[in-house]
PDB file of C-alpha atoms in Angstrom:
ATOM      1  CA  MET A   1     -67.757-129.134  -6.398  1.00 47.00           C
ATOM      2  CA  ILE A   2     -71.199-128.829  -7.785  1.00 47.00           C
ATOM      3  CA  ASP A   3     -71.314-127.285 -11.305  1.00 46.00           C
ATOM      4  CA  ASN A   4     -73.474-124.142 -10.742  1.00 46.00           C
ATOM      5  CA  SER A   5     -73.631-123.410 -14.292  1.00 42.00           C
ATOM      6  CA  VAL A   6     -75.516-126.728 -14.846  1.00 41.00           C
ATOM      7  CA  ASN A   7     -77.704-126.053 -11.662  1.00 48.00           C
ATOM      8  CA  ASN A   8     -78.541-122.514 -12.452  1.00 50.00           C
ATOM      9  CA  ASN A   9     -82.261-123.165 -11.839  1.00 52.00           C
ATOM     10  CA  GLN A  10     -81.599-124.286  -8.237  1.00 74.00           C
ATOM     11  CA  THR A  11     -81.567-121.869  -5.351  1.00 90.00           C
ATOM     12  CA  THR A  12     -78.580-121.497  -2.959  1.00 92.00           C
ATOM     13  CA  GLU A  13     -80.597-123.438  -0.477  1.00 92.00           C
ATOM     14  CA  GLU A  14     -81.039-126.431  -2.733  1.00 92.00           C
ATOM     15  CA  LEU A  15     -77.385-126.395  -3.624  1.00 94.00           C
ATOM     16  CA  ILE A  16     -76.335-126.513  -0.152  1.00 95.00           C
ATOM     17  CA  LEU A  17     -78.827-129.414   0.582  1.00 94.00           C
ATOM     18  CA  LYS A  18     -77.536-131.388  -2.442  1.00 94.00           C
ATOM     19  CA  ALA A  19     -73.903-130.839  -1.408  1.00 95.00           C
ATOM     20  CA  ALA A  20     -74.641-131.700   2.272  1.00 94.00           C
ATOM     21  CA  GLU A  21     -76.374-134.896   1.407  1.00 94.00           C
ATOM     22  CA  GLN A  22     -73.425-136.076  -0.375  1.00 94.00           C
ATOM     23  CA  GLU A  23     -71.147-135.102   2.440  1.00 94.00           C
ATOM     24  CA  PHE A  24     -73.095-136.864   5.029  1.00 93.00           C
ATOM     25  CA  MET A  25     -73.742-139.937   2.953  1.00 92.00           C
ATOM     26  CA  THR A  26     -70.107-140.440   2.191  1.00 91.00           C
ATOM     27  CA  LYS A  27     -68.473-139.246   5.606  1.00 91.00           C
ATOM     28  CA  GLY A  28     -71.316-139.660   8.162  1.00 88.00           C
ATOM     29  CA  PHE A  29     -72.348-136.882  10.488  1.00 88.00           C
ATOM     30  CA  ALA A  30     -69.191-136.804  12.510  1.00 88.00           C
ATOM     31  CA  GLY A  31     -66.952-136.648   9.394  1.00 91.00           C
ATOM     32  CA  ALA A  32     -68.829-134.057   7.561  1.00 93.00           C
ATOM     33  CA  ARG A  33     -67.476-130.550   7.433  1.00 94.00           C
ATOM     34  CA  THR A  34     -69.402-127.383   6.756  1.00 94.00           C
ATOM     35  CA  THR A  35     -66.407-125.854   4.961  1.00 94.00           C
ATOM     36  CA  SER A  36     -66.635-128.937   2.525  1.00 95.00           C
ATOM     37  CA  ILE A  37     -70.305-128.524   2.105  1.00 95.00           C
ATOM     38  CA  ALA A  38     -70.038-124.892   1.222  1.00 95.00           C
ATOM     39  CA  GLU A  39     -67.169-125.388  -1.071  1.00 95.00           C
ATOM     40  CA  ALA A  40     -69.095-128.204  -2.925  1.00 95.00           C
ATOM     41  CA  ALA A  41     -72.118-125.977  -3.126  1.00 94.00           C
ATOM     42  CA  GLY A  42     -70.220-123.140  -4.493  1.00 94.00           C
ATOM     43  CA  VAL A  43     -71.064-120.745  -1.653  1.00 94.00           C
ATOM     44  CA  THR A  44     -69.012-119.112   0.929  1.00 94.00           C
ATOM     45  CA  HIS A  45     -68.949-120.421   4.544  1.00 92.00           C
ATOM     46  CA  ALA A  46     -70.696-117.351   5.811  1.00 93.00           C
ATOM     47  CA  MET A  47     -73.567-117.997   3.104  1.00 92.00           C
ATOM     48  CA  PHE A  48     -73.840-121.513   4.504  1.00 92.00           C
ATOM     49  CA  HIS A  49     -74.422-120.273   8.060  1.00 90.00           C
ATOM     50  CA  TYR A  50     -76.970-117.759   6.723  1.00 92.00           C
ATOM     51  CA  TYR A  51     -79.151-120.539   5.534  1.00 92.00           C
ATOM     52  CA  PHE A  52     -78.531-123.344   8.004  1.00 91.00           C
ATOM     53  CA  ARG A  53     -76.502-121.926  10.927  1.00 86.00           C
ATOM     54  CA  THR A  54     -75.361-125.368  12.159  1.00 89.00           C
ATOM     55  CA  LYS A  55     -74.454-128.785  10.818  1.00 91.00           C
ATOM     56  CA  GLU A  56     -77.039-130.182  13.246  1.00 89.00           C
ATOM     57  CA  LYS A  57     -79.810-128.208  11.629  1.00 88.00           C
ATOM     58  CA  LEU A  58     -78.755-129.108   8.047  1.00 91.00           C
ATOM     59  CA  PHE A  59     -78.574-132.807   8.947  1.00 89.00           C
ATOM     60  CA  ASP A  60     -81.954-132.838  10.785  1.00 85.00           C
ATOM     61  CA  ARG A  61     -83.484-131.165   7.571  1.00 88.00           C
ATOM     62  CA  ILE A  62     -82.103-133.883   5.253  1.00 89.00           C
ATOM     63  CA  ILE A  63     -83.185-136.770   7.538  1.00 85.00           C
ATOM     64  CA  ALA A  64     -86.645-135.232   7.857  1.00 83.00           C
ATOM     65  CA  GLU A  65     -87.091-134.899   4.154  1.00 88.00           C
ATOM     66  CA  LYS A  66     -85.898-138.529   3.545  1.00 87.00           C
ATOM     67  CA  ILE A  67     -88.273-139.847   6.172  1.00 84.00           C
ATOM     68  CA  LYS A  68     -91.086-137.848   4.488  1.00 84.00           C
ATOM     69  CA  MET A  69     -90.369-139.182   1.057  1.00 88.00           C
ATOM     70  CA  LEU A  70     -90.296-142.780   2.197  1.00 87.00           C
ATOM     71  CA  ILE A  71     -93.466-142.530   4.384  1.00 85.00           C
ATOM     72  CA  ASN A  72     -95.480-140.651   1.851  1.00 84.00           C
ATOM     73  CA  GLY A  73     -94.364-142.952  -0.916  1.00 85.00           C
ATOM     74  CA  LEU A  74     -95.522-145.970   1.143  1.00 85.00           C
ATOM     75  CA  LEU A  75     -98.761-144.299   2.240  1.00 84.00           C
ATOM     76  CA  THR A  76     -99.702-143.546  -1.347  1.00 84.00           C
ATOM     77  CA  SER A  77     -99.221-147.192  -2.170  1.00 83.00           C
ATOM     78  CA  VAL A  78    -101.838-148.555   0.232  1.00 84.00           C
ATOM     79  CA  THR A  79    -104.534-145.835   0.503  1.00 81.00           C
ATOM     80  CA  ASP A  80    -106.712-147.241  -2.446  1.00 81.00           C
ATOM     81  CA  ARG A  81    -109.329-149.541  -0.742  1.00 77.00           C
ATOM     82  CA  ASP A  82    -110.237-151.150  -3.983  1.00 83.00           C
ATOM     83  CA  MET A  83    -106.677-152.036  -4.864  1.00 86.00           C
ATOM     84  CA  SER A  84    -106.070-155.799  -5.711  1.00 91.00           C
ATOM     85  CA  LEU A  85    -103.627-157.727  -3.635  1.00 91.00           C
ATOM     86  CA  ASN A  86    -101.301-157.910  -6.553  1.00 93.00           C
ATOM     87  CA  GLU A  87    -101.297-154.169  -7.045  1.00 94.00           C
ATOM     88  CA  LEU A  88    -100.897-153.479  -3.339  1.00 92.00           C
ATOM     89  CA  ILE A  89     -97.663-155.602  -3.021  1.00 95.00           C
ATOM     90  CA  LYS A  90     -96.319-154.455  -6.420  1.00 95.00           C
ATOM     91  CA  ASN A  91     -96.844-150.768  -5.401  1.00 93.00           C
ATOM     92  CA  ILE A  92     -95.184-151.196  -2.098  1.00 94.00           C
ATOM     93  CA  ILE A  93     -92.086-152.984  -3.472  1.00 96.00           C
ATOM     94  CA  ASP A  94     -91.942-150.679  -6.603  1.00 95.00           C
ATOM     95  CA  ARG A  95     -92.029-147.412  -4.416  1.00 94.00           C
ATOM     96  CA  HIS A  96     -89.581-148.651  -1.816  1.00 94.00           C
ATOM     97  CA  LEU A  97     -87.129-149.785  -4.476  1.00 95.00           C
ATOM     98  CA  ASN A  98     -87.505-146.545  -6.429  1.00 95.00           C
ATOM     99  CA  PHE A  99     -86.804-144.719  -3.109  1.00 94.00           C
ATOM    100  CA  LEU A 100     -83.588-146.814  -2.601  1.00 94.00           C
ATOM    101  CA  SER A 101     -82.477-146.355  -6.155  1.00 94.00           C
ATOM    102  CA  ALA A 102     -82.780-142.657  -5.775  1.00 93.00           C
ATOM    103  CA  ASN A 103     -80.879-142.751  -2.416  1.00 93.00           C
ATOM    104  CA  PRO A 104     -78.448-145.672  -2.873  1.00 92.00           C
ATOM    105  CA  ASP A 105     -76.079-144.610  -0.157  1.00 91.00           C
ATOM    106  CA  LEU A 106     -78.765-144.263   2.476  1.00 90.00           C
ATOM    107  CA  PRO A 107     -78.852-147.819   3.803  1.00 91.00           C
ATOM    108  CA  ASN A 108     -75.083-147.863   4.532  1.00 90.00           C
ATOM    109  CA  PHE A 109     -75.193-144.359   5.941  1.00 88.00           C
ATOM    110  CA  VAL A 110     -78.040-145.364   8.520  1.00 85.00           C
ATOM    111  CA  THR A 111     -76.088-148.586   9.490  1.00 86.00           C
ATOM    112  CA  ARG A 112     -72.808-146.580  10.072  1.00 85.00           C
ATOM    113  CA  GLU A 113     -74.653-143.859  12.131  1.00 83.00           C
ATOM    114  CA  ILE A 114     -76.422-146.492  14.191  1.00 81.00           C
ATOM    115  CA  TYR A 115     -73.074-147.679  15.640  1.00 80.00           C
ATOM    116  CA  GLY A 116     -71.064-144.388  15.247  1.00 79.00           C
ATOM    117  CA  ASN A 117     -73.587-141.697  16.085  1.00 75.00           C
ATOM    118  CA  PRO A 118     -76.504-143.306  17.989  1.00 75.00           C
ATOM    119  CA  ASP A 119     -77.853-139.831  19.146  1.00 75.00           C
ATOM    120  CA  LYS A 120     -78.477-138.765  15.718  1.00 69.00           C
ATOM    121  CA  VAL A 121     -79.998-141.892  14.529  1.00 69.00           C
ATOM    122  CA  LYS A 122     -82.628-141.522  17.296  1.00 73.00           C
ATOM    123  CA  ILE A 123     -83.774-138.501  15.362  1.00 68.00           C
ATOM    124  CA  LEU A 124     -84.440-140.752  12.384  1.00 67.00           C
ATOM    125  CA  LEU A 125     -86.181-143.354  14.643  1.00 73.00           C
ATOM    126  CA  ASP A 126     -88.306-140.754  16.379  1.00 75.00           C
ATOM    127  CA  LYS A 127     -89.603-139.641  12.983  1.00 69.00           C
ATOM    128  CA  LEU A 128     -90.287-143.224  11.973  1.00 69.00           C
ATOM    129  CA  ILE A 129     -92.183-144.005  15.150  1.00 73.00           C
ATOM    130  CA  VAL A 130     -94.494-141.049  14.655  1.00 72.00           C
ATOM    131  CA  ASN A 131     -95.206-142.013  11.072  1.00 72.00           C
ATOM    132  CA  ALA A 132     -94.729-145.677  10.496  1.00 79.00           C
ATOM    133  CA  PRO A 133     -97.859-146.824  12.634  1.00 84.00           C
ATOM    134  CA  VAL A 134    -100.142-144.946  10.064  1.00 83.00           C
ATOM    135  CA  PHE A 135     -98.813-146.943   7.174  1.00 85.00           C
ATOM    136  CA  LEU A 136     -98.653-150.242   9.210  1.00 89.00           C
ATOM    137  CA  ASN A 137    -102.366-149.836  10.369  1.00 90.00           C
ATOM    138  CA  ILE A 138    -103.612-149.242   6.914  1.00 89.00           C
ATOM    139  CA  PHE A 139    -101.600-152.169   5.664  1.00 91.00           C
ATOM    140  CA  GLN A 140    -102.839-154.545   8.418  1.00 94.00           C
ATOM    141  CA  GLU A 141    -106.446-153.470   7.729  1.00 93.00           C
ATOM    142  CA  LYS A 142    -105.977-154.299   3.974  1.00 92.00           C
ATOM    143  CA  ILE A 143    -104.404-157.612   4.681  1.00 94.00           C
ATOM    144  CA  ASP A 144    -107.016-158.728   7.266  1.00 95.00           C
ATOM    145  CA  ARG A 145    -109.878-157.743   4.740  1.00 93.00           C
ATOM    146  CA  LEU A 146    -108.232-159.681   1.945  1.00 93.00           C
ATOM    147  CA  ALA A 147    -107.669-162.554   4.100  1.00 95.00           C
ATOM    148  CA  ALA A 148    -111.243-162.764   5.198  1.00 96.00           C
ATOM    149  CA  GLU A 149    -112.221-162.805   1.514  1.00 94.00           C
ATOM    150  CA  GLY A 150    -109.946-165.728   0.998  1.00 95.00           C
ATOM    151  CA  VAL A 151    -107.565-163.865  -1.411  1.00 94.00           C
ATOM    152  CA  CYS A 152    -104.515-164.316   0.875  1.00 96.00           C
ATOM    153  CA  ARG A 153    -103.473-165.750   4.202  1.00 94.00           C
ATOM    154  CA  ARG A 154    -103.464-163.528   7.241  1.00 96.00           C
ATOM    155  CA  VAL A 155    -100.070-162.335   8.155  1.00 96.00           C
ATOM    156  CA  ASP A 156     -98.704-159.626  10.595  1.00 97.00           C
ATOM    157  CA  ALA A 157     -98.074-156.512   8.437  1.00 95.00           C
ATOM    158  CA  ARG A 158     -95.038-155.699  10.452  1.00 94.00           C
ATOM    159  CA  MET A 159     -93.368-158.952   9.620  1.00 96.00           C
ATOM    160  CA  LEU A 160     -94.475-158.894   6.111  1.00 96.00           C
ATOM    161  CA  MET A 161     -92.996-155.182   5.615  1.00 94.00           C
ATOM    162  CA  LEU A 162     -89.802-156.463   7.308  1.00 95.00           C
ATOM    163  CA  ASP A 163     -89.643-159.181   4.541  1.00 97.00           C
ATOM    164  CA  ILE A 164     -90.030-156.572   1.931  1.00 96.00           C
ATOM    165  CA  ALA A 165     -87.543-154.208   3.342  1.00 94.00           C
ATOM    166  CA  SER A 166     -84.955-156.985   3.829  1.00 96.00           C
ATOM    167  CA  LEU A 167     -85.450-158.184   0.206  1.00 97.00           C
ATOM    168  CA  ASN A 168     -85.197-154.587  -1.117  1.00 96.00           C
ATOM    169  CA  VAL A 169     -82.352-153.112   0.986  1.00 96.00           C
ATOM    170  CA  LEU A 170     -79.768-155.974   1.209  1.00 94.00           C
ATOM    171  CA  PRO A 171     -78.317-155.529  -2.192  1.00 94.00           C
ATOM    172  CA  PHE A 172     -77.637-151.785  -1.362  1.00 94.00           C
ATOM    173  CA  LEU A 173     -76.070-152.587   1.931  1.00 92.00           C
ATOM    174  CA  ALA A 174     -73.741-155.224   0.430  1.00 92.00           C
ATOM    175  CA  LYS A 175     -73.330-153.868  -3.130  1.00 90.00           C
ATOM    176  CA  PRO A 176     -69.520-154.679  -3.443  1.00 88.00           C
ATOM    177  CA  ILE A 177     -70.136-158.149  -2.217  1.00 90.00           C
ATOM    178  CA  VAL A 178     -73.149-158.553  -4.565  1.00 89.00           C
ATOM    179  CA  ASN A 179     -71.366-157.333  -7.479  1.00 86.00           C
ATOM    180  CA  GLY A 180     -68.271-159.218  -6.769  1.00 88.00           C
ATOM    181  CA  ALA A 181     -70.043-162.581  -6.175  1.00 90.00           C
ATOM    182  CA  LEU A 182     -72.802-162.328  -8.709  1.00 89.00           C
ATOM    183  CA  ASN A 183     -70.863-161.219 -11.852  1.00 88.00           C
ATOM    184  CA  ASN A 184     -71.277-157.413 -11.379  1.00 90.00           C
ATOM    185  CA  CYS A 185     -75.159-157.722 -11.439  1.00 90.00           C
ATOM    186  CA  MET A 186     -75.663-154.205 -10.242  1.00 90.00           C
ATOM    187  CA  ALA A 187     -73.607-152.504 -12.766  1.00 89.00           C
ATOM    188  CA  ASN A 188     -76.711-151.447 -14.771  1.00 92.00           C
ATOM    189  CA  MET A 189     -78.666-150.172 -11.924  1.00 91.00           C
ATOM    190  CA  GLU A 190     -81.795-149.534 -13.876  1.00 92.00           C
ATOM    191  CA  GLU A 191     -81.949-153.080 -15.233  1.00 94.00           C
ATOM    192  CA  PHE A 192     -81.065-154.573 -11.777  1.00 94.00           C
ATOM    193  CA  ILE A 193     -83.982-152.591 -10.126  1.00 95.00           C
ATOM    194  CA  GLN A 194     -86.463-154.007 -12.586  1.00 95.00           C
ATOM    195  CA  ILE A 195     -85.381-157.510 -12.236  1.00 95.00           C
ATOM    196  CA  ARG A 196     -85.329-157.121  -8.344  1.00 96.00           C
ATOM    197  CA  LYS A 197     -88.772-155.774  -8.328  1.00 97.00           C
ATOM    198  CA  LYS A 198     -90.123-158.926 -10.124  1.00 97.00           C
ATOM    199  CA  GLU A 199     -88.112-161.273  -7.982  1.00 97.00           C
ATOM    200  CA  ASN A 200     -89.199-159.632  -4.706  1.00 97.00           C
ATOM    201  CA  TYR A 201     -92.703-159.444  -5.770  1.00 98.00           C
ATOM    202  CA  ASP A 202     -92.824-163.234  -6.699  1.00 97.00           C
ATOM    203  CA  THR A 203     -91.182-164.009  -3.276  1.00 97.00           C
ATOM    204  CA  ILE A 204     -93.711-162.144  -1.304  1.00 97.00           C
ATOM    205  CA  MET A 205     -96.690-163.382  -3.240  1.00 97.00           C
ATOM    206  CA  ARG A 206     -95.633-167.001  -2.522  1.00 96.00           C
ATOM    207  CA  LYS A 207     -95.632-166.065   1.099  1.00 95.00           C
ATOM    208  CA  LEU A 208     -99.078-164.716   0.860  1.00 96.00           C
ATOM    209  CA  LYS A 209    -100.737-167.568  -1.027  1.00 93.00           C
ATOM    210  CA  PRO A 210    -103.632-169.001   0.898  1.00 89.00           C
TER     211      PRO A 210
END
């Protein structure tokens, strides 16, 4: 249960959202129970329904907020026209890894839901389809301009983003295997994230070298 004495600055709605996120991430949509969410948030079941009415509405709210956080973070990383290639790639990797570090259970949650609850995953995909092209179009324009200036080679922004996402996400998807095979390298998450940012940056910059 969430300790409300520690979270006395949080509203009831925020406490429910926090408890629900943990419930969904660990149990998936199908396994999540509104009674468990209410108990963890320290509210009655009636109070839960007053704020969100159904599990579906709560799930949709959480997914929408995660998508908004991700897209806004990525868009912020590419909107400065005068940003150098080094800064551009560093910002994208940094912001994405920061998002994953703040939401470490999200990659496995999405993977489970793809196979176990495809209808709910469609909500996530629909939101990405609406927002992702904005980021990718800006990203591609920057790559094309920098390539024309001889700063980097011309690449497909979609494939480049897939490379970045794959490098960033894999350790979170396979954390038990990564820790087991690589001497518990993710035990200190803050240190691991800093090392991973540099490694992924170096890998992507080698790909972009003209």
